[in-house]
Coordinates of C-alpha atoms in Angstrom, one line a residue:
M184 CA 6.1 29.7 -21.1
K185 CA 2.3 30.0 -21.9
I186 CA -0.1 29.6 -19.1
K187 CA -3.6 29.8 -20.2
K188 CA -7.2 28.6 -18.7
I189 CA -8.6 25.5 -20.3
D190 CA -11.9 24.9 -18.2
V191 CA -14.1 25.3 -15.4
T192 CA -15.7 22.4 -14.0
L193 CA -19.3 22.2 -12.5
N194 CA -17.9 21.9 -8.8
G195 CA -15.9 25.4 -9.7
I196 CA -12.6 23.7 -10.3
E197 CA -10.5 26.0 -12.5
L198 CA -7.9 24.2 -14.9
Y199 CA -5.0 25.8 -16.2
E200 CA -2.6 24.9 -18.7
I201 CA 1.1 26.0 -18.7
T202 CA 3.2 25.3 -21.7
N203 CA 7.1 25.5 -23.0
S204 CA 8.5 25.9 -26.3
N205 CA 9.3 21.9 -26.3
G206 CA 5.9 21.3 -25.9
M207 CA 6.2 20.5 -22.7
Q208 CA 2.8 20.7 -20.5
A209 CA 1.7 21.1 -16.6
Q210 CA -1.8 21.0 -16.1
I211 CA -2.6 22.5 -12.7
I212 CA -6.1 22.5 -11.0
T213 CA -7.5 24.6 -8.2
Y214 CA -8.6 21.6 -6.1
G215 CA -5.8 21.2 -3.9
A216 CA -3.5 23.3 -6.4
R217 CA -2.5 20.1 -7.5
I218 CA -0.8 18.9 -10.7
F219 CA -3.4 17.5 -12.9
K220 CA -1.4 16.3 -15.9
L221 CA 2.4 16.8 -16.3
F222 CA 3.2 15.7 -20.0
V223 CA 6.9 15.1 -20.8
P224 CA 8.7 14.5 -24.2
D225 CA 10.6 10.5 -24.2
R226 CA 13.1 9.9 -26.0
N227 CA 11.0 9.3 -29.0
G228 CA 9.7 12.6 -28.7
Q229 CA 6.4 11.3 -27.9
L230 CA 4.8 13.2 -24.6
I231 CA 3.9 10.7 -22.0
D232 CA 1.8 11.7 -18.9
V233 CA 4.6 11.2 -16.0
V234 CA 2.0 11.8 -13.0
A235 CA -0.6 9.7 -11.4
G236 CA -4.2 10.7 -10.9
F237 CA -8.1 11.0 -12.6
T238 CA -9.0 11.3 -16.3
Y239 CA -11.8 14.9 -14.9
P240 CA -10.6 17.2 -12.8
D241 CA -13.4 16.8 -10.3
F242 CA -12.5 13.0 -9.7
F243 CA -9.8 14.3 -7.7
K244 CA -12.7 15.1 -4.9
Q245 CA -13.0 11.0 -4.2
E246 CA -11.1 9.1 -1.9
N247 CA -7.2 9.1 -3.1
P248 CA -3.6 9.2 -1.5
Y249 CA -3.2 12.5 -1.7
F250 CA -2.4 12.3 -5.9
N251 CA -0.4 15.9 -6.7
A252 CA -1.8 18.2 -4.3
V253 CA -0.1 20.9 -2.1
I254 CA 0.0 19.5 1.1
G255 CA -0.3 21.5 4.4
R256 CA 0.1 23.1 6.9
V257 CA 2.4 20.5 7.5
G258 CA 3.5 17.7 5.2
N259 CA 3.9 14.5 6.9
R260 CA 3.3 13.2 10.2
I261 CA 2.8 14.7 13.7
G262 CA 3.2 12.2 16.4
G263 CA 0.1 12.0 18.7
A264 CA -1.4 14.8 16.7
E265 CA -0.3 17.4 19.3
F266 CA 2.3 20.2 19.5
E267 CA 3.3 22.6 21.7
L268 CA 4.0 25.9 21.1
S269 CA 4.6 29.3 23.4
G270 CA 3.6 27.3 26.2
I271 CA -0.1 26.5 24.6
K272 CA -0.9 23.0 23.5
Y273 CA -2.6 22.4 20.5
S274 CA -4.5 19.4 19.6
L275 CA -4.9 18.7 16.0
F276 CA -7.2 16.2 14.2
K277 CA -6.3 12.4 14.0
N278 CA -6.1 10.4 10.5
D279 CA -3.6 8.1 10.8
G280 CA -4.1 6.1 13.6
D281 CA -3.3 8.5 16.3
N282 CA -1.3 10.8 14.3
H283 CA -1.9 13.9 12.2
L284 CA -0.9 12.9 8.4
H285 CA -0.5 16.0 6.0
G286 CA -2.6 18.6 6.9
G287 CA -5.7 16.3 8.6
N288 CA -9.1 15.9 7.8
E289 CA -9.6 18.4 5.5
G290 CA -6.0 19.9 4.2
F291 CA -4.7 22.3 1.3
D292 CA -5.1 18.6 -0.6
K293 CA -8.9 19.5 -0.4
K294 CA -9.8 23.0 -0.6
I295 CA -10.6 25.1 -4.2
W296 CA -7.7 27.9 -4.3
K297 CA -7.6 31.4 -6.1
A298 CA -5.8 31.2 -9.2
E299 CA -4.3 34.1 -11.2
I300 CA -1.9 34.0 -13.9
T301 CA 1.3 36.2 -13.3
E302 CA 4.3 37.0 -15.1
A303 CA 6.3 34.5 -12.4
G304 CA 3.8 31.9 -13.3
L305 CA 0.4 30.5 -12.7
K306 CA -0.2 31.7 -8.6
L307 CA -2.7 29.3 -6.6
S308 CA -3.3 31.2 -2.9
R309 CA -5.7 30.8 -0.2
I310 CA -6.1 31.7 3.6
S311 CA -6.2 28.9 6.3
P312 CA -8.0 30.6 8.6
D313 CA -7.4 30.5 12.3
G314 CA -7.8 26.9 14.3
E315 CA -8.2 25.3 10.8
E316 CA -7.2 21.2 11.3
G317 CA -6.2 22.9 15.1
Y318 CA -3.6 24.9 13.8
P319 CA -3.1 28.4 15.1
G320 CA -3.2 31.5 13.2
N321 CA -4.6 33.0 10.0
L322 CA -2.4 31.7 7.5
N323 CA -1.8 33.6 4.3
V324 CA -0.3 30.8 1.6
S325 CA 0.6 30.9 -1.8
V326 CA 2.2 28.5 -4.9
I327 CA 3.6 29.4 -7.8
Y328 CA 4.1 27.0 -10.8
S329 CA 6.2 27.6 -13.7
L330 CA 7.6 26.3 -16.3
D331 CA 11.0 27.4 -18.1
D332 CA 12.7 26.1 -21.8
N333 CA 14.8 23.7 -19.7
N334 CA 12.0 21.6 -19.0
T335 CA 12.2 22.4 -15.7
L336 CA 8.9 22.6 -13.0
S337 CA 9.2 24.8 -10.7
I338 CA 7.2 25.3 -7.4
S339 CA 7.5 28.3 -5.3
Y340 CA 5.8 28.4 -2.0
E341 CA 5.5 31.7 0.3
A342 CA 3.4 32.1 3.8
E343 CA 2.8 34.2 6.2
S344 CA 1.0 34.1 9.7
D345 CA -0.8 36.2 12.0
K346 CA 0.1 34.2 15.1
D347 CA 3.2 31.9 15.5
T348 CA 2.0 28.6 13.7
L349 CA 3.5 25.5 12.3
C350 CA 4.4 25.7 8.7
S351 CA 6.2 23.0 6.3
L352 CA 4.7 22.9 2.7
T353 CA 5.5 20.1 -0.2
N354 CA 3.5 18.7 -3.2
H355 CA 3.0 14.7 -3.5
A356 CA 3.1 14.0 -7.0
Y357 CA 3.3 10.4 -7.8
F358 CA 6.2 9.7 -10.9
N359 CA 6.0 7.1 -13.2
L360 CA 8.4 8.1 -16.1
S361 CA 7.8 4.8 -18.0
G362 CA 4.9 5.7 -19.3
K363 CA 3.4 2.4 -18.7
W364 CA 2.5 2.7 -14.5
D365 CA 2.8 -1.4 -14.2
T366 CA 5.9 -0.4 -11.5
I367 CA 8.4 1.5 -10.5
L368 CA 11.0 -1.1 -9.0
D369 CA 12.8 -0.8 -12.6
H370 CA 13.7 3.2 -12.0
E371 CA 17.0 4.1 -11.4
V372 CA 16.9 6.5 -8.5
Y373 CA 19.7 8.7 -6.5
I374 CA 19.0 10.4 -3.1
S375 CA 22.4 13.2 -2.0
S376 CA 22.2 11.7 1.6
S377 CA 24.0 9.3 4.1
K378 CA 20.8 9.6 7.0
L379 CA 17.6 9.2 7.5
T380 CA 15.3 10.0 10.4
A381 CA 14.7 6.6 12.0
V382 CA 10.8 5.8 12.6
D383 CA 8.6 3.4 15.0
E384 CA 5.9 1.1 14.0
G385 CA 3.7 4.3 13.3
L386 CA 6.3 5.7 11.1
I387 CA 7.1 8.4 13.6
P388 CA 10.6 9.7 13.8
H389 CA 11.5 10.6 17.2
G390 CA 15.0 12.3 17.0
E391 CA 17.6 9.8 15.8
L392 CA 19.5 10.0 12.6
K393 CA 20.3 6.3 11.1
D394 CA 23.5 6.2 9.4
I395 CA 22.5 4.4 6.1
K396 CA 25.5 4.0 4.1
G397 CA 26.0 0.8 2.3
T398 CA 22.8 -0.5 3.4
A399 CA 19.5 -1.8 1.8
Y400 CA 18.7 2.6 2.6
D401 CA 21.4 3.7 0.8
F402 CA 20.9 5.9 -2.8
S403 CA 23.8 7.5 -2.6
Q404 CA 25.1 5.4 -5.6
P405 CA 22.5 5.4 -8.6
K406 CA 20.6 2.2 -8.1
K407 CA 17.0 0.7 -9.1
I408 CA 14.5 0.8 -6.7
G409 CA 13.9 -2.7 -6.8
K410 CA 17.6 -3.8 -5.9
D411 CA 17.1 -3.5 -1.8
I412 CA 13.3 -3.2 -1.2
K413 CA 12.6 -6.4 0.1
T414 CA 15.6 -6.9 2.5
D415 CA 14.2 -8.1 5.8
D416 CA 14.6 -4.9 8.2
F417 CA 12.7 -3.1 10.6
M418 CA 11.5 -0.1 8.8
L419 CA 11.2 -2.1 5.3
N420 CA 8.8 -4.2 6.6
I421 CA 6.4 -1.9 8.7
A422 CA 6.4 0.6 5.7
K423 CA 5.7 -2.1 3.1
G424 CA 9.0 -0.2 1.1
Y425 CA 10.5 2.7 1.3
D426 CA 8.7 5.2 2.9
F427 CA 10.9 7.8 4.7
N428 CA 12.7 11.0 5.6
Y429 CA 16.1 11.8 3.7
V430 CA 18.3 13.9 5.3
L431 CA 19.5 15.5 2.5
I432 CA 23.5 16.9 1.6
N433 CA 22.2 20.1 -0.4
D434 CA 24.1 22.8 -1.3
K435 CA 21.0 24.4 -2.9
K436 CA 22.6 24.6 -6.3
N437 CA 23.2 20.8 -7.1
M438 CA 20.5 17.7 -7.7
V439 CA 19.7 16.3 -4.6
A440 CA 17.9 13.6 -5.8
S441 CA 17.3 12.0 -9.6
A442 CA 14.9 9.5 -11.1
Y443 CA 15.8 7.1 -14.7
S444 CA 13.7 5.1 -16.7
E445 CA 15.1 3.1 -19.2
D446 CA 11.8 2.3 -20.8
S447 CA 11.3 6.1 -21.9
G448 CA 14.7 7.3 -21.3
I449 CA 13.3 10.1 -19.1
Y450 CA 15.7 11.8 -16.5
M451 CA 14.1 13.6 -13.8
K452 CA 16.5 15.6 -11.3
V453 CA 15.3 17.4 -8.4
F454 CA 16.8 20.9 -6.6
T455 CA 15.5 22.1 -3.6
D456 CA 16.3 24.3 -0.9
R457 CA 14.7 22.0 1.8
P458 CA 16.7 20.0 4.1
C459 CA 15.0 17.1 3.7
M460 CA 13.1 14.7 1.4
Q461 CA 10.6 11.8 1.4
F462 CA 11.2 8.9 -0.5
Y463 CA 7.8 6.9 -1.0
T464 CA 7.6 4.2 -3.5
G465 CA 3.5 3.8 -3.5
N466 CA 3.1 1.2 -0.8
F467 CA -0.4 1.7 0.0
L468 CA -1.9 2.0 -3.4
D469 CA -4.1 -0.9 -4.2
G470 CA -5.8 -0.6 -7.6
L471 CA -7.0 2.5 -7.5
V472 CA -8.6 3.3 -10.8
G473 CA -8.0 6.9 -12.3
K474 CA -5.8 7.5 -15.4
A475 CA -4.6 3.7 -15.1
V476 CA -4.5 1.5 -12.7
Y477 CA -2.6 2.2 -9.8
G478 CA -1.3 -0.9 -8.1
Y479 CA 1.1 -1.8 -5.4
Q480 CA 4.3 0.2 -5.9
S481 CA 3.2 1.4 -9.6
A482 CA 4.3 5.3 -8.9
F483 CA 6.6 7.4 -6.6
C484 CA 7.4 10.4 -4.8
M485 CA 9.8 12.7 -3.9
E486 CA 8.4 15.3 -1.4
T487 CA 10.9 18.3 -0.3
Q488 CA 10.1 18.8 3.2
G489 CA 11.4 20.0 6.4
Y490 CA 11.8 17.9 9.2
P491 CA 8.7 15.5 10.0
N492 CA 7.4 15.9 13.6
A493 CA 10.3 18.4 14.4
C494 CA 7.4 20.3 16.4
N495 CA 7.9 17.7 18.5
V496 CA 11.7 16.5 18.7
D497 CA 13.9 19.3 20.0
S498 CA 16.8 18.3 18.2
F499 CA 14.9 18.8 14.5
P500 CA 15.4 22.1 13.2
S501 CA 12.2 24.2 14.2
M502 CA 9.4 24.2 11.8
V503 CA 7.7 27.3 13.9
L504 CA 6.7 30.4 11.5
K505 CA 7.0 33.1 13.8
K506 CA 3.9 35.9 13.5
G507 CA 4.8 38.4 10.9
E508 CA 7.4 36.2 9.1
K509 CA 7.4 35.5 5.6
Y510 CA 8.0 31.5 4.6
K511 CA 9.2 30.7 1.4
T512 CA 11.1 27.9 -0.3
L513 CA 11.7 26.4 -4.0
T514 CA 12.0 22.9 -5.7
K515 CA 12.4 22.1 -8.9
Y516 CA 11.8 19.4 -11.2
S517 CA 13.6 19.0 -14.3
F518 CA 13.4 16.6 -16.9
E519 CA 15.6 15.2 -19.5
I520 CA 16.7 12.4 -21.7
K521 CA 19.2 10.5 -20.8

């Protein structure tokens, strides 16, 4: 793994490049600690960029759907944009109707992080001050990107707070493994899950675990995304496709999800120690112009995470980070030819 700084923009956004011995390359920018470009070899040995985004780092400052950014303090939605912790009620910024989404008005995706090249990889860090977006505690958070010679991009997260707070970090990478950016409905997907968290009309889970075996939501046997996506069902209709939290069957050793493009031959495997993963099929993409034109369902996301809205659902595992305790998680995206 080789890491080098290759640019600094007028807005002070730094651009770094991580390469391995196979020529695979991850470009990371400090704005949102996000993946700028991710070049993966296809079946012909040609490098193709498999993540959505813009042609220049500064362009991510314009409105976009969290392209490839680190999401925090809490990924996904918090119902009613409020929660109670240690007897104190906290109000968060409402940026998704009456709900709080992906860290609020100016979440981690809209901050410039400090970068440092280390032996472990490219480390990006920041301190989220007490009260930022309504969350308690000064949260010291860092993310390390690394790339090994097995074409695996690892994302390691750490955080610590001086007060009890909430913390559930993820990366909102938008993938299309074909390199064509027209549709992802022909991608074949597998998800190691037999249940998802059912949602209401605001896409908020309230505790119900929906058994999905044999339904349109079931990806426990690999199938094309488009096979059942138009099924007439309440949740698929309100989400306009897949946008759901899958409860993973996870031994932390085997892959929890995969995606395959027959066009390119690229096969992506996902490994994580997180209990859940949001599978999203780009249902709100509407023709945004970036490195390509990103239309409806032209990219998908596999966002590893804790249980959404867990701060308001007693039956879900907690997302509370206690004062002085260390939050530490790891997710890997591994690429090969199939």
